[in-house]
Short mmCIF file of C-alpha atoms in Angstrom, two decimals:
data_model
loop_
_atom_site.label_atom_id
_atom_site.label_comp_id
_atom_site.label_asym_id
_atom_site.label_seq_id
_atom_site.Cartn_x
_atom_site.Cartn_y
_atom_site.Cartn_z
CA LYS A 1 91.45 205.18 137.39
CA ALA A 2 87.90 203.81 136.68
CA GLY A 3 88.07 201.69 133.32
CA VAL A 4 85.36 201.62 131.20
CA THR A 5 82.14 200.80 132.39
CA GLN A 6 78.98 199.17 130.07
CA THR A 7 75.35 199.19 130.71
CA PRO A 8 73.31 196.15 131.06
CA ARG A 9 76.03 193.26 131.32
CA TYR A 10 73.28 190.66 129.13
CA LEU A 11 70.25 191.89 127.89
CA ILE A 12 67.70 189.95 126.66
CA LYS A 13 64.50 191.01 123.78
CA THR A 14 62.98 190.04 121.32
CA ARG A 15 62.67 190.28 117.70
CA GLY A 16 61.57 193.56 116.00
CA GLN A 17 62.04 195.25 119.65
CA GLN A 18 65.04 198.37 119.59
CA VAL A 19 67.36 197.93 121.85
CA THR A 20 70.12 201.02 123.48
CA LEU A 21 73.11 200.35 125.00
CA SER A 22 75.50 202.83 127.40
CA CYS A 23 79.30 202.90 127.20
CA SER A 24 80.90 205.35 129.64
CA PRO A 25 84.81 206.26 129.32
CA ILE A 26 88.02 206.56 131.17
CA SER A 27 87.74 210.09 132.55
CA GLY A 28 89.58 211.88 129.69
CA HIS A 29 89.28 209.38 126.89
CA ARG A 30 87.72 211.46 124.56
CA SER A 31 87.01 208.32 122.00
CA VAL A 32 84.17 206.33 121.78
CA SER A 33 84.32 203.15 119.37
CA TRP A 34 81.89 200.48 119.74
CA TYR A 35 82.53 196.16 118.16
CA GLN A 36 80.11 193.88 117.82
CA GLN A 37 81.79 190.45 117.59
CA THR A 38 79.86 186.57 117.53
CA PRO A 39 81.21 183.56 117.16
CA GLY A 40 83.54 182.92 114.66
CA GLN A 41 83.93 186.19 113.71
CA GLY A 42 86.44 188.94 114.68
CA LEU A 43 85.01 192.15 116.86
CA GLN A 44 83.96 193.44 113.47
CA PHE A 45 84.09 197.38 113.48
CA LEU A 46 80.51 199.57 114.22
CA PHE A 47 81.52 202.43 114.57
CA GLU A 48 83.54 205.59 116.77
CA TYR A 49 82.64 208.73 117.97
CA PHE A 50 85.05 211.89 118.97
CA SER A 51 83.49 215.11 120.87
CA GLU A 52 80.06 213.99 119.76
CA THR A 53 80.71 213.22 116.20
CA GLN A 54 80.41 210.36 114.59
CA ARG A 55 84.04 210.09 112.30
CA ASN A 56 83.98 206.43 110.96
CA LYS A 57 80.84 204.22 110.41
CA GLY A 58 81.81 200.27 110.03
CA ASN A 59 79.97 198.55 107.04
CA PHE A 60 76.58 197.71 108.87
CA PRO A 61 72.31 198.79 108.54
CA GLY A 62 71.13 201.56 109.56
CA ARG A 63 69.41 199.69 112.22
CA PHE A 64 72.63 200.36 113.61
CA SER A 65 73.54 204.00 115.97
CA GLY A 66 74.94 205.53 117.88
CA ARG A 67 75.35 208.79 119.34
CA GLN A 68 78.48 210.20 121.97
CA PHE A 69 77.46 213.24 124.79
CA SER A 70 79.31 216.38 125.33
CA ASN A 71 81.05 214.07 128.16
CA SER A 72 82.03 212.22 126.14
CA ARG A 73 79.77 209.22 127.06
CA SER A 74 78.21 207.12 124.44
CA GLU A 75 74.92 204.94 123.34
CA MET A 76 74.38 202.54 120.82
CA ASN A 77 71.03 201.80 119.76
CA VAL A 78 69.80 198.94 117.56
CA SER A 79 66.12 199.04 116.23
CA THR A 80 63.92 196.30 115.00
CA LEU A 81 65.74 193.52 116.03
CA GLU A 82 66.80 190.42 114.35
CA LEU A 83 68.09 186.86 115.78
CA GLY A 84 71.15 187.60 114.38
CA ASP A 85 71.90 190.42 115.91
CA SER A 86 72.60 188.32 118.98
CA ALA A 87 76.08 188.56 119.85
CA LEU A 88 78.66 190.35 122.38
CA TYR A 89 78.65 194.03 121.81
CA LEU A 90 81.82 196.45 122.52
CA CYS A 91 82.85 199.38 123.80
CA ALA A 92 86.82 201.02 123.03
CA SER A 93 88.03 204.35 124.62
CA SER A 94 90.84 205.99 124.19
CA LEU A 95 93.36 209.65 124.91
CA ALA A 96 92.76 210.39 120.83
CA VAL A 97 94.90 213.01 121.77
CA TYR A 98 97.76 213.07 118.44
CA SER A 99 96.37 210.02 115.93
CA HIS A 100 93.58 207.04 116.11
CA GLY A 101 95.43 205.35 114.50
CA THR A 102 98.44 204.65 117.31
CA ASP A 103 95.94 204.88 120.06
CA THR A 104 95.60 201.93 122.84
CA GLN A 105 91.94 201.23 122.88
CA TYR A 106 90.98 200.33 126.08
CA PHE A 107 87.75 197.94 126.11
CA GLY A 108 85.10 198.13 128.20
CA PRO A 109 83.73 194.14 129.51
CA GLY A 110 81.23 193.80 127.15
CA THR A 111 76.62 193.98 126.42
CA ARG A 112 75.98 190.21 125.78
CA LEU A 113 72.86 190.49 123.78
CA THR A 114 70.41 187.68 123.21
CA VAL A 115 67.11 187.76 120.57
CA LEU A 116 65.01 185.80 121.03
CA ILE B 1 88.10 194.80 101.82
CA LEU B 2 90.24 194.81 104.02
CA ASN B 3 91.24 191.68 105.31
CA VAL B 4 93.59 191.01 108.46
CA GLU B 5 94.28 187.30 109.03
CA GLN B 6 95.35 185.66 112.21
CA SER B 7 97.24 181.70 112.17
CA PRO B 8 97.15 179.23 113.36
CA GLN B 9 93.41 179.83 114.26
CA SER B 10 93.46 177.88 117.78
CA LEU B 11 96.54 176.39 119.97
CA HIS B 12 97.60 173.72 122.79
CA VAL B 13 101.31 173.95 124.04
CA GLN B 14 101.95 172.45 127.22
CA GLU B 15 103.28 174.66 130.03
CA GLY B 16 107.48 175.43 129.18
CA ASP B 17 106.98 175.86 125.25
CA SER B 18 107.89 178.65 123.28
CA THR B 19 105.20 180.09 120.22
CA ASN B 20 104.57 181.75 118.87
CA PHE B 21 102.04 183.55 115.91
CA THR B 22 101.50 185.28 113.00
CA CYS B 23 99.18 187.62 111.97
CA SER B 24 98.49 189.62 108.62
CA PHE B 25 97.72 192.26 107.04
CA PRO B 26 97.97 195.23 104.31
CA SER B 27 100.78 196.42 103.67
CA SER B 28 99.60 199.37 102.15
CA ASN B 29 98.82 202.41 103.38
CA PHE B 30 100.18 200.78 106.19
CA TYR B 31 99.30 203.03 109.55
CA ALA B 32 99.78 201.63 113.08
CA LEU B 33 99.51 197.33 114.63
CA HIS B 34 98.25 196.46 117.64
CA TRP B 35 97.86 193.38 120.05
CA TYR B 36 95.44 191.80 123.03
CA ARG B 37 95.72 189.65 124.96
CA TRP B 38 91.64 188.16 125.18
CA GLU B 39 90.88 186.56 128.80
CA THR B 40 87.56 184.49 129.03
CA ALA B 41 85.22 186.61 131.27
CA LYS B 42 87.39 189.84 130.56
CA SER B 43 88.14 192.68 128.78
CA PRO B 44 89.97 192.59 125.45
CA GLU B 45 93.62 194.10 127.40
CA ALA B 46 96.70 195.92 124.66
CA LEU B 47 99.81 194.70 124.89
CA PHE B 48 101.62 196.06 121.96
CA VAL B 49 101.28 198.71 119.35
CA MET B 50 103.84 198.52 116.49
CA THR B 51 104.51 200.67 114.17
CA LEU B 52 107.55 201.08 112.26
CA ASN B 53 108.94 198.34 109.46
CA GLY B 54 111.42 195.92 111.91
CA ASP B 55 110.27 197.37 115.28
CA GLU B 56 110.18 195.30 117.95
CA LYS B 57 108.63 195.65 121.44
CA LYS B 58 108.53 193.05 124.13
CA LYS B 59 106.60 192.30 127.70
CA GLY B 60 107.87 189.90 129.49
CA ARG B 61 108.22 187.04 127.96
CA ILE B 62 105.92 187.76 125.35
CA SER B 63 107.21 189.89 122.19
CA ALA B 64 106.39 191.17 118.82
CA THR B 65 108.90 191.74 115.25
CA LEU B 66 106.59 194.13 112.96
CA ASN B 67 107.54 193.58 108.66
CA THR B 68 104.83 196.50 107.34
CA LYS B 69 106.66 195.44 103.64
CA GLU B 70 105.06 192.17 103.04
CA GLY B 71 102.26 193.05 105.47
CA TYR B 72 103.07 190.81 109.16
CA SER B 73 103.45 190.43 112.32
CA TYR B 74 104.38 187.56 114.73
CA LEU B 75 103.60 187.50 118.84
CA TYR B 76 105.92 185.39 120.88
CA ILE B 77 105.31 183.54 123.71
CA LYS B 78 108.65 182.42 126.09
CA GLY B 79 108.63 179.61 128.16
CA SER B 80 104.13 179.90 128.06
CA GLN B 81 102.50 179.86 131.57
CA PRO B 82 98.66 178.51 131.97
CA GLU B 83 98.10 182.95 132.82
CA ASP B 84 99.47 182.59 129.21
CA SER B 85 95.69 180.66 128.03
CA ALA B 86 93.61 183.80 126.13
CA THR B 87 92.49 184.95 122.61
CA TYR B 88 95.47 186.91 121.01
CA LEU B 89 94.08 189.55 118.88
CA CYS B 90 96.13 192.18 115.92
CA ALA B 91 94.40 195.05 114.38
CA TYR B 92 95.12 197.29 111.97
CA THR B 93 95.57 200.76 111.38
CA TYR B 94 95.60 202.34 107.85
CA SER B 95 95.98 206.68 107.14
CA GLY B 96 93.31 208.20 106.96
CA THR B 97 91.11 206.72 108.59
CA TYR B 98 90.20 205.97 112.51
CA LYS B 99 88.65 202.30 111.52
CA TYR B 100 90.39 199.65 113.65
CA ILE B 101 90.61 196.69 111.52
CA PHE B 102 91.27 193.24 113.36
CA GLY B 103 91.38 189.74 113.30
CA THR B 104 89.50 186.46 113.95
CA GLY B 105 92.49 186.22 116.66
CA THR B 106 94.08 182.49 118.10
CA ARG B 107 93.24 181.17 120.74
CA LEU B 108 96.24 179.82 122.74
CA LYS B 109 95.49 176.73 125.63
CA VAL B 110 98.76 176.01 128.05
CA LEU B 111 98.41 173.02 130.01
CA ALA B 112 100.00 172.65 132.45
#
């Protein structure tokens, strides 16, 4: 079974630009979560989608948005990029059959975003 | 603000040593505690999920315990090997949400 894939793997942008990252979950997984990791910080939760609906959102500004398609693939968009947005962005998928809180999350390899 | 703390931040051990790390989390509204291993240049990989107070899980030389009343979990590695070198993350979930709150991790280096 194919794992979680993320594209692109690396990205360089300049301040003020916008970026879209893509995540394809494991087949059959309906929940996709997004995380940001910066040096010295743990994985910071951005948002979680289930059946095309955002179920929960972390404490990030409105420049960070996402969506999920009917095939469970998800995209994350960051508008008006700032230097501080440079980070590794990870997505994770899970079955979310019963309860999301106990589901094992399967992570993708991440997208390394550098903002110059 | 819900906070998950892990200690130590990093440690070096000799091959063959046993070691353990701590994950502290809020005890109220606890739902589940997850442990992940994250090797350099790879994706985080799930080790355990625990839900009940007193839970103990084991996978080879790695085991974990859970105390939900006092809000901590221990991860133990017996007879550390160089391939155990990784960052070990814990994540806490609480009732009524779909958020996983991660700690900053414990970076383990096993010296051959």
